[in-house]
mmCIF file of C-alpha atoms and ligand atoms in Angstrom:
data_model
loop_
_atom_site.group_PDB
_atom_site.id
_atom_site.type_symbol
_atom_site.label_atom_id
_atom_site.label_comp_id
_atom_site.label_asym_id
_atom_site.label_seq_id
_atom_site.Cartn_x
_atom_site.Cartn_y
_atom_site.Cartn_z
ATOM 1 C CA UNK E 107 0.000 0.000 0.000
ATOM 2 C CA UNK E 108 1.203 3.480 -0.804
ATOM 3 C CA UNK E 109 2.848 5.239 2.224
ATOM 4 C CA UNK E 110 0.520 8.239 2.211
ATOM 5 C CA UNK E 111 -2.534 6.045 2.125
ATOM 6 C CA UNK E 112 -1.259 4.004 5.052
ATOM 7 C CA UNK E 113 -0.801 7.251 7.005
ATOM 8 C CA UNK E 114 -4.295 8.406 6.085
ATOM 9 C CA UNK E 115 -5.910 5.107 7.023
ATOM 10 C CA UNK E 116 -3.941 4.990 10.245
ATOM 11 C CA UNK E 117 -5.307 8.416 11.133
ATOM 12 C CA UNK E 118 -8.864 7.326 10.390
ATOM 13 C CA UNK E 119 -8.220 4.150 12.358
ATOM 14 C CA UNK E 120 -7.119 6.163 15.377
ATOM 15 C CA UNK E 121 -10.369 8.119 15.384
ATOM 16 C CA UNK E 122 -12.014 4.946 16.666
ATOM 17 C CA UNK E 123 -10.677 5.318 20.198
ATOM 18 C CA UNK E 124 -11.786 8.899 20.980
ATOM 19 C CA UNK E 125 -15.139 8.128 19.362
ATOM 20 C CA UNK E 126 -15.614 5.095 21.584
ATOM 21 C CA UNK E 127 -14.828 7.253 24.639
ATOM 22 C CA UNK E 128 -17.397 9.884 23.599
ATOM 23 C CA UNK E 129 -20.015 7.174 22.998
ATOM 24 C CA UNK E 130 -19.352 5.483 26.343
ATOM 25 C CA UNK E 131 -19.550 8.860 28.116
ATOM 26 C CA UNK E 132 -22.920 9.739 26.620
ATOM 27 C CA UNK E 133 -24.247 6.235 27.348
ATOM 28 C CA UNK E 134 -23.195 6.559 30.990
ATOM 29 C CA UNK E 135 -24.948 9.915 31.401
ATOM 30 C CA UNK E 136 -28.097 8.526 29.768
ATOM 31 C CA UNK E 137 -28.326 5.119 31.376
ATOM 32 C CA UNK E 138 -26.621 5.485 34.737
ATOM 33 C CA UNK E 139 -28.545 8.410 36.121
ATOM 34 C CA UNK E 140 -28.400 6.898 39.616
ATOM 35 C CA UNK E 141 -24.636 7.374 39.487
ATOM 36 C CA UNK E 142 -24.267 10.583 37.444
ATOM 37 C CA UNK E 143 -27.429 12.417 38.441
ATOM 38 C CA UNK E 144 -30.910 12.821 36.961
ATOM 39 C CA UNK E 145 -31.506 14.375 33.537
ATOM 40 C CA UNK E 146 -34.382 16.569 32.435
ATOM 41 C CA UNK E 147 -36.291 15.399 29.331
ATOM 42 C CA UNK E 148 -34.649 18.107 27.238
ATOM 43 C CA UNK E 149 -31.164 17.168 28.417
ATOM 44 C CA UNK E 150 -31.859 13.502 27.634
ATOM 45 C CA UNK E 151 -33.067 14.441 24.115
ATOM 46 C CA UNK E 152 -29.886 16.432 23.434
ATOM 47 C CA UNK E 153 -27.741 13.533 24.632
ATOM 48 C CA UNK E 154 -29.726 11.015 22.575
ATOM 49 C CA UNK E 155 -29.156 13.117 19.463
ATOM 50 C CA UNK E 156 -25.446 13.398 20.265
ATOM 51 C CA UNK E 157 -25.340 9.623 20.732
ATOM 52 C CA UNK E 158 -27.026 8.929 17.403
ATOM 53 C CA UNK E 159 -24.559 11.152 15.623
ATOM 54 C CA UNK E 160 -21.616 9.577 17.396
ATOM 55 C CA UNK E 161 -22.847 6.216 16.142
ATOM 56 C CA UNK E 162 -23.144 7.612 12.621
ATOM 57 C CA UNK E 163 -19.576 8.921 12.838
ATOM 58 C CA UNK E 164 -18.360 5.543 14.082
ATOM 59 C CA UNK E 165 -20.102 3.849 11.159
ATOM 60 C CA UNK E 166 -18.501 6.280 8.714
ATOM 61 C CA UNK E 167 -15.048 5.643 10.178
ATOM 62 C CA UNK E 168 -15.570 1.901 9.863
ATOM 63 C CA UNK E 169 -16.844 2.336 6.308
ATOM 64 C CA UNK E 170 -13.761 4.327 5.337
ATOM 65 C CA UNK E 171 -11.540 1.558 6.653
ATOM 66 C CA UNK E 172 -13.704 -1.039 4.927
ATOM 67 C CA UNK E 173 -13.226 0.692 1.566
ATOM 68 C CA UNK E 174 -9.477 0.680 2.181
ATOM 69 C CA UNK E 175 -9.599 -3.038 2.934
ATOM 70 C CA UNK E 176 -11.664 -3.585 -0.153
ATOM 71 C CA UNK E 177 -9.168 -1.774 -2.361
ATOM 72 C CA UNK E 178 -6.663 -4.340 -1.123
ATOM 73 C CA UNK E 179 -9.147 -7.041 -2.090
ATOM 74 C CA UNK E 180 -9.776 -8.351 1.426
ATOM 75 C CA UNK E 181 -13.100 -10.123 1.832
ATOM 76 C CA UNK E 182 -14.288 -11.639 5.079
ATOM 77 C CA UNK E 183 -17.311 -13.821 4.603
ATOM 78 C CA UNK E 184 -19.585 -14.675 7.502
ATOM 79 C CA UNK E 185 -22.934 -16.387 7.867
ATOM 80 C CA UNK E 186 -25.899 -14.148 8.602
ATOM 81 C CA UNK E 187 -29.602 -13.989 7.797
ATOM 82 C CA UNK E 188 -30.962 -11.699 5.118
ATOM 83 C CA UNK E 189 -33.449 -10.396 7.709
ATOM 84 C CA UNK E 190 -30.594 -9.248 9.973
ATOM 85 C CA UNK E 191 -28.907 -7.414 7.099
ATOM 86 C CA UNK E 192 -32.042 -5.566 5.985
ATOM 87 C CA UNK E 193 -33.404 -4.842 9.459
ATOM 88 C CA UNK E 194 -30.029 -3.677 10.785
ATOM 89 C CA UNK E 195 -29.443 -1.367 7.824
ATOM 90 C CA UNK E 196 -32.896 0.205 7.926
ATOM 91 C CA UNK E 197 -32.779 0.759 11.677
ATOM 92 C CA UNK E 198 -29.445 2.559 11.268
ATOM 93 C CA UNK E 199 -30.845 4.828 8.564
ATOM 94 C CA UNK E 200 -34.187 5.534 10.235
ATOM 95 C CA UNK E 201 -32.502 6.271 13.538
ATOM 96 C CA UNK E 202 -30.884 9.345 12.016
ATOM 97 C CA UNK E 203 -34.221 11.102 11.665
ATOM 98 C CA UNK E 204 -36.662 9.405 13.932
ATOM 99 C CA UNK E 205 -35.497 7.415 16.905
ATOM 100 C CA UNK E 206 -38.994 6.269 17.876
ATOM 101 C CA UNK E 207 -39.761 4.793 14.464
ATOM 102 C CA UNK E 208 -36.337 3.152 14.414
ATOM 103 C CA UNK E 209 -37.037 1.549 17.803
ATOM 104 C CA UNK E 210 -40.395 0.247 16.563
ATOM 105 C CA UNK E 211 -38.817 -1.197 13.420
ATOM 106 C CA UNK E 212 -36.094 -2.792 15.525
ATOM 107 C CA UNK E 213 -38.712 -4.560 17.689
ATOM 108 C CA UNK E 214 -40.403 -6.156 14.632
ATOM 109 C CA UNK E 215 -40.570 -9.894 15.166
ATOM 110 C CA UNK E 216 -42.290 -11.179 12.034
ATOM 111 C CA UNK E 217 -41.811 -10.200 8.393
ATOM 112 C CA UNK E 218 -45.364 -8.740 8.055
ATOM 113 C CA UNK E 219 -44.781 -6.661 11.183
ATOM 114 C CA UNK E 220 -41.465 -5.369 9.813
ATOM 115 C CA UNK E 221 -43.035 -4.569 6.430
ATOM 116 C CA UNK E 222 -45.864 -2.734 8.098
ATOM 117 C CA UNK E 223 -43.533 -0.652 10.260
ATOM 118 C CA UNK E 224 -41.341 0.482 7.376
ATOM 119 C CA UNK E 225 -44.345 1.127 5.133
ATOM 120 C CA UNK E 226 -45.260 3.893 7.561
ATOM 121 C CA UNK E 227 -42.061 5.622 6.382
ATOM 122 C CA UNK E 228 -42.901 5.071 2.706
ATOM 123 C CA UNK E 229 -40.579 2.088 2.302
ATOM 124 C CA UNK E 230 -42.124 -0.966 0.632
ATOM 125 C CA UNK E 231 -40.392 -4.332 0.907
ATOM 126 C CA UNK E 232 -40.969 -7.278 -1.423
ATOM 127 C CA UNK E 233 -39.272 -10.523 -0.428
ATOM 128 C CA UNK E 234 -40.296 -14.167 -0.135
ATOM 129 C CA UNK E 235 -40.666 -15.593 3.371
ATOM 130 C CA UNK E 236 -38.123 -18.362 2.746
ATOM 131 C CA UNK E 237 -35.515 -15.909 1.472
ATOM 132 C CA UNK E 238 -36.093 -13.584 4.417
ATOM 133 C CA UNK E 239 -34.970 -16.343 6.764
ATOM 134 C CA UNK E 240 -32.218 -17.585 4.475
ATOM 135 C CA UNK E 241 -28.682 -17.792 5.768
ATOM 136 C CA UNK E 242 -26.222 -15.994 3.498
ATOM 137 C CA UNK E 243 -22.475 -16.452 3.266
ATOM 138 C CA UNK E 244 -21.196 -13.014 2.288
ATOM 139 C CA UNK E 245 -19.086 -10.139 3.544
ATOM 140 C CA UNK E 246 -21.673 -8.661 5.913
ATOM 141 C CA UNK E 247 -20.196 -5.229 6.463
ATOM 142 C CA UNK E 248 -19.651 -4.654 2.738
ATOM 143 C CA UNK E 249 -23.185 -5.872 1.964
ATOM 144 C CA UNK E 250 -24.553 -3.505 4.589
ATOM 145 C CA UNK E 251 -22.547 -0.582 3.268
ATOM 146 C CA UNK E 252 -23.853 -1.175 -0.253
ATOM 147 C CA UNK E 253 -27.464 -1.422 0.880
ATOM 148 C CA UNK E 254 -27.136 1.582 3.192
ATOM 149 C CA UNK E 255 -25.760 3.843 0.483
ATOM 150 C CA UNK E 256 -28.382 2.879 -2.093
ATOM 151 C CA UNK E 257 -31.235 3.240 0.394
ATOM 152 C CA UNK E 258 -29.911 6.568 1.694
ATOM 153 C CA UNK E 259 -29.799 7.934 -1.845
ATOM 154 C CA UNK E 260 -33.274 6.620 -2.665
ATOM 155 C CA UNK E 261 -34.706 8.167 0.499
ATOM 156 C CA UNK E 262 -32.923 11.451 -0.244
ATOM 157 C CA UNK E 263 -34.162 11.728 -3.839
ATOM 158 C CA UNK E 264 -37.608 10.104 -3.690
ATOM 159 C CA UNK E 265 -40.852 12.006 -3.979
ATOM 160 C CA UNK E 266 -42.892 9.765 -1.771
ATOM 161 C CA UNK E 267 -41.830 6.126 -1.850
ATOM 162 C CA UNK E 268 -38.944 3.704 -1.987
ATOM 163 C CA UNK E 269 -39.376 0.094 -3.112
ATOM 164 C CA UNK E 270 -36.929 -2.526 -1.953
ATOM 165 C CA UNK E 271 -37.184 -5.833 -3.779
ATOM 166 C CA UNK E 272 -34.960 -8.750 -2.819
ATOM 167 C CA UNK E 273 -34.805 -12.009 -4.722
ATOM 168 C CA UNK E 274 -32.565 -14.861 -5.813
ATOM 169 C CA UNK E 275 -31.616 -15.437 -9.416
ATOM 170 C CA UNK E 276 -29.433 -18.477 -10.070
ATOM 171 C CA UNK E 277 -26.570 -18.177 -7.586
ATOM 172 C CA UNK E 278 -26.978 -14.421 -7.189
ATOM 173 C CA UNK E 279 -28.664 -12.359 -4.516
ATOM 174 C CA UNK E 280 -30.530 -9.524 -6.241
ATOM 175 C CA UNK E 281 -31.365 -6.314 -4.446
ATOM 176 C CA UNK E 282 -33.328 -3.638 -6.291
ATOM 177 C CA UNK E 283 -33.716 -0.214 -4.707
ATOM 178 C CA UNK E 284 -36.240 1.931 -6.521
ATOM 179 C CA UNK E 285 -37.410 5.478 -5.882
ATOM 180 C CA UNK E 286 -40.012 7.734 -7.491
ATOM 181 C CA UNK E 287 -37.859 10.870 -7.613
ATOM 182 C CA UNK E 288 -36.677 13.055 -10.490
ATOM 183 C CA UNK E 289 -34.510 10.290 -11.933
ATOM 184 C CA UNK E 290 -31.078 10.454 -13.556
ATOM 185 C CA UNK E 291 -30.619 11.485 -17.204
ATOM 186 C CA UNK E 292 -28.818 8.809 -19.240
ATOM 187 C CA UNK E 293 -25.918 11.248 -19.859
ATOM 188 C CA UNK E 294 -25.066 10.978 -16.183
ATOM 189 C CA UNK E 295 -25.375 7.207 -15.766
ATOM 190 C CA UNK E 296 -21.579 6.752 -15.811
ATOM 191 C CA UNK E 297 -20.541 9.940 -14.080
ATOM 192 C CA UNK E 298 -22.540 9.484 -10.874
ATOM 193 C CA UNK E 299 -20.202 6.591 -10.051
ATOM 194 C CA UNK E 300 -17.143 8.861 -10.129
ATOM 195 C CA UNK E 301 -15.749 10.104 -6.808
ATOM 196 C CA UNK E 302 -17.103 13.531 -5.742
ATOM 197 C CA UNK E 303 -19.545 13.797 -8.640
ATOM 198 C CA UNK E 304 -22.961 15.209 -7.736
ATOM 199 C CA UNK E 305 -25.508 15.983 -10.419
ATOM 200 C CA UNK E 306 -27.174 18.762 -8.492
ATOM 201 C CA UNK E 307 -24.093 20.192 -6.784
ATOM 202 C CA UNK E 308 -24.197 23.482 -8.711
ATOM 203 C CA UNK E 309 -27.843 24.410 -8.536
ATOM 204 C CA UNK E 310 -28.486 23.483 -4.959
ATOM 205 C CA UNK E 311 -26.690 24.728 -1.909
ATOM 206 C CA UNK E 312 -28.477 22.375 0.428
ATOM 207 C CA UNK E 313 -27.187 19.105 -1.042
ATOM 208 C CA UNK E 314 -25.699 17.051 1.713
ATOM 209 C CA UNK E 315 -23.118 14.400 1.031
ATOM 210 C CA UNK E 316 -19.856 14.170 -0.815
ATOM 211 C CA UNK E 317 -20.534 12.300 -4.002
ATOM 212 C CA UNK E 318 -18.631 9.342 -2.633
ATOM 213 C CA UNK E 319 -21.399 6.856 -1.863
ATOM 214 C CA UNK E 320 -21.832 5.312 -5.295
ATOM 215 C CA UNK E 321 -18.088 5.277 -6.001
ATOM 216 C CA UNK E 322 -17.674 3.307 -2.752
ATOM 217 C CA UNK E 323 -20.539 0.957 -3.671
ATOM 218 C CA UNK E 324 -18.793 0.193 -6.981
ATOM 219 C CA UNK E 325 -15.452 -0.637 -5.300
ATOM 220 C CA UNK E 326 -17.097 -2.926 -2.746
ATOM 221 C CA UNK E 327 -19.257 -4.656 -5.338
ATOM 222 C CA UNK E 328 -16.337 -5.289 -7.661
ATOM 223 C CA UNK E 329 -14.462 -6.992 -4.843
ATOM 224 C CA UNK E 330 -17.455 -9.168 -4.048
ATOM 225 C CA UNK E 331 -17.660 -10.175 -7.704
ATOM 226 C CA UNK E 332 -20.985 -8.376 -7.993
ATOM 227 C CA UNK E 333 -22.543 -6.091 -10.560
ATOM 228 C CA UNK E 334 -24.680 -2.974 -10.534
ATOM 229 C CA UNK E 335 -27.318 -1.968 -13.071
ATOM 230 C CA UNK E 336 -29.006 1.409 -13.231
ATOM 231 C CA UNK E 337 -32.390 1.925 -14.798
ATOM 232 C CA UNK E 338 -33.431 5.570 -14.734
ATOM 233 C CA UNK E 339 -34.360 8.595 -16.786
ATOM 234 C CA UNK E 340 -35.636 12.109 -16.255
ATOM 235 C CA UNK E 341 -38.957 12.108 -14.451
ATOM 236 C CA UNK E 342 -38.982 8.323 -14.120
ATOM 237 C CA UNK E 343 -37.347 7.727 -10.748
ATOM 238 C CA UNK E 344 -34.332 5.467 -10.414
ATOM 239 C CA UNK E 345 -33.779 1.750 -9.892
ATOM 240 C CA UNK E 346 -30.370 0.551 -8.717
ATOM 241 C CA UNK E 347 -30.101 -3.226 -9.035
ATOM 242 C CA UNK E 348 -27.187 -5.075 -7.465
ATOM 243 C CA UNK E 349 -26.343 -8.721 -8.086
ATOM 244 C CA UNK E 350 -24.028 -10.395 -5.616
ATOM 245 C CA UNK E 351 -22.884 -13.995 -6.115
ATOM 246 C CA UNK E 352 -23.013 -16.270 -3.054
HETATM 247 N N1 ATP S 688 -31.713 7.670 -6.360
HETATM 248 C C1 ATP S 688 -31.198 8.734 -6.971
HETATM 249 N N2 ATP S 688 -31.981 9.597 -7.654
HETATM 250 C C2 ATP S 688 -31.471 10.679 -8.290
HETATM 251 N N3 ATP S 688 -30.157 10.992 -8.288
HETATM 252 C C3 ATP S 688 -29.320 10.186 -7.634
HETATM 253 C C4 ATP S 688 -29.783 9.017 -6.946
HETATM 254 N N4 ATP S 688 -28.717 8.398 -6.400
HETATM 255 C C5 ATP S 688 -27.644 9.141 -6.729
HETATM 256 N N5 ATP S 688 -28.000 10.226 -7.458
HETATM 257 C C6 ATP S 688 -27.096 11.249 -8.021
HETATM 258 O O1 ATP S 688 -25.776 10.720 -8.032
HETATM 259 C C7 ATP S 688 -24.915 11.558 -7.269
HETATM 260 C C8 ATP S 688 -23.849 10.706 -6.612
HETATM 261 O O2 ATP S 688 -24.419 9.873 -5.609
HETATM 262 P P1 ATP S 688 -23.518 9.439 -4.392
HETATM 263 O O3 ATP S 688 -24.300 8.539 -3.514
HETATM 264 O O4 ATP S 688 -22.224 8.967 -4.913
HETATM 265 O O5 ATP S 688 -23.224 10.818 -3.657
HETATM 266 P P2 ATP S 688 -24.128 11.674 -2.652
HETATM 267 O O6 ATP S 688 -25.332 10.902 -2.239
HETATM 268 O O7 ATP S 688 -24.359 13.004 -3.299
HETATM 269 O O8 ATP S 688 -23.150 11.878 -1.404
HETATM 270 P P3 ATP S 688 -22.644 10.757 -0.385
HETATM 271 O O9 ATP S 688 -23.212 9.446 -0.819
HETATM 272 O O10 ATP S 688 -21.173 10.821 -0.463
HETATM 273 O O11 ATP S 688 -23.191 11.176 0.931
HETATM 274 C C9 ATP S 688 -25.829 12.291 -6.299
HETATM 275 O O12 ATP S 688 -25.284 13.506 -5.850
HETATM 276 C C10 ATP S 688 -27.066 12.511 -7.167
HETATM 277 O O13 ATP S 688 -26.872 13.624 -8.009
HETATM 278 MG MG1 MG S 689 -25.104 8.941 -1.508
#
């Protein structure tokens, strides 16, 4: 690995410790009030928000390191259920905006209950019962990162709904993330996968993000031997379909 990149990744790596200390501190104040003193409702809300954002930062740090690992072609496969992947990813995303909804989604026991809870946020899931419970052998953190980035984009650009369809085709897991937003003109279908490219960067000052998500998704997918297909056009929403071999 190039020396400068090692230095950069080492720096990102070392962010993990102070972040863990911040997280543990907030957790103590929130959950050990007998020891640290009682909190008012407003204080607890501020701390909960700080905690959520600390968790987001931790996830981003881990993702950065994961992309580095991926560039070196390191894959670590584990066994996990599709339900755990989808539920875990959605809870993480929903928690950023609405902790209560995220908690409710997290408590879902059955597939219909889970579907119903996410439908309330305009997310529609289509998956067969047997697949939902299926054990996968894949790189879990890469799979999660891919799904999280596609869902975050879809939720950011949708008008009112996001459709998540998961299926098996041959020896591939297929995940389609569809939104009903403005869509992506065909001229941009290649460019949106370049680092730092954002279609609407010039005409909107409120765009959040860095134009790195899709570039990262591509790197991770390539290493997993997967493929990505984009079906979109102006005014037609966008469907990102990923195929990952088992
Ligand atoms: N579902 C979508 N609908 C419309 N445009 C999209 C969609 N997904 C991505 N884009 C376009 O592609 C660009 C690149 O997406 P990408 O995920 O790489 O970056 P980002 O979402 O802007 O920022 P980041 O993911 O780094 O937070 C976006 O800025 C947007 O212009
Ligand atoms: Mg993005």
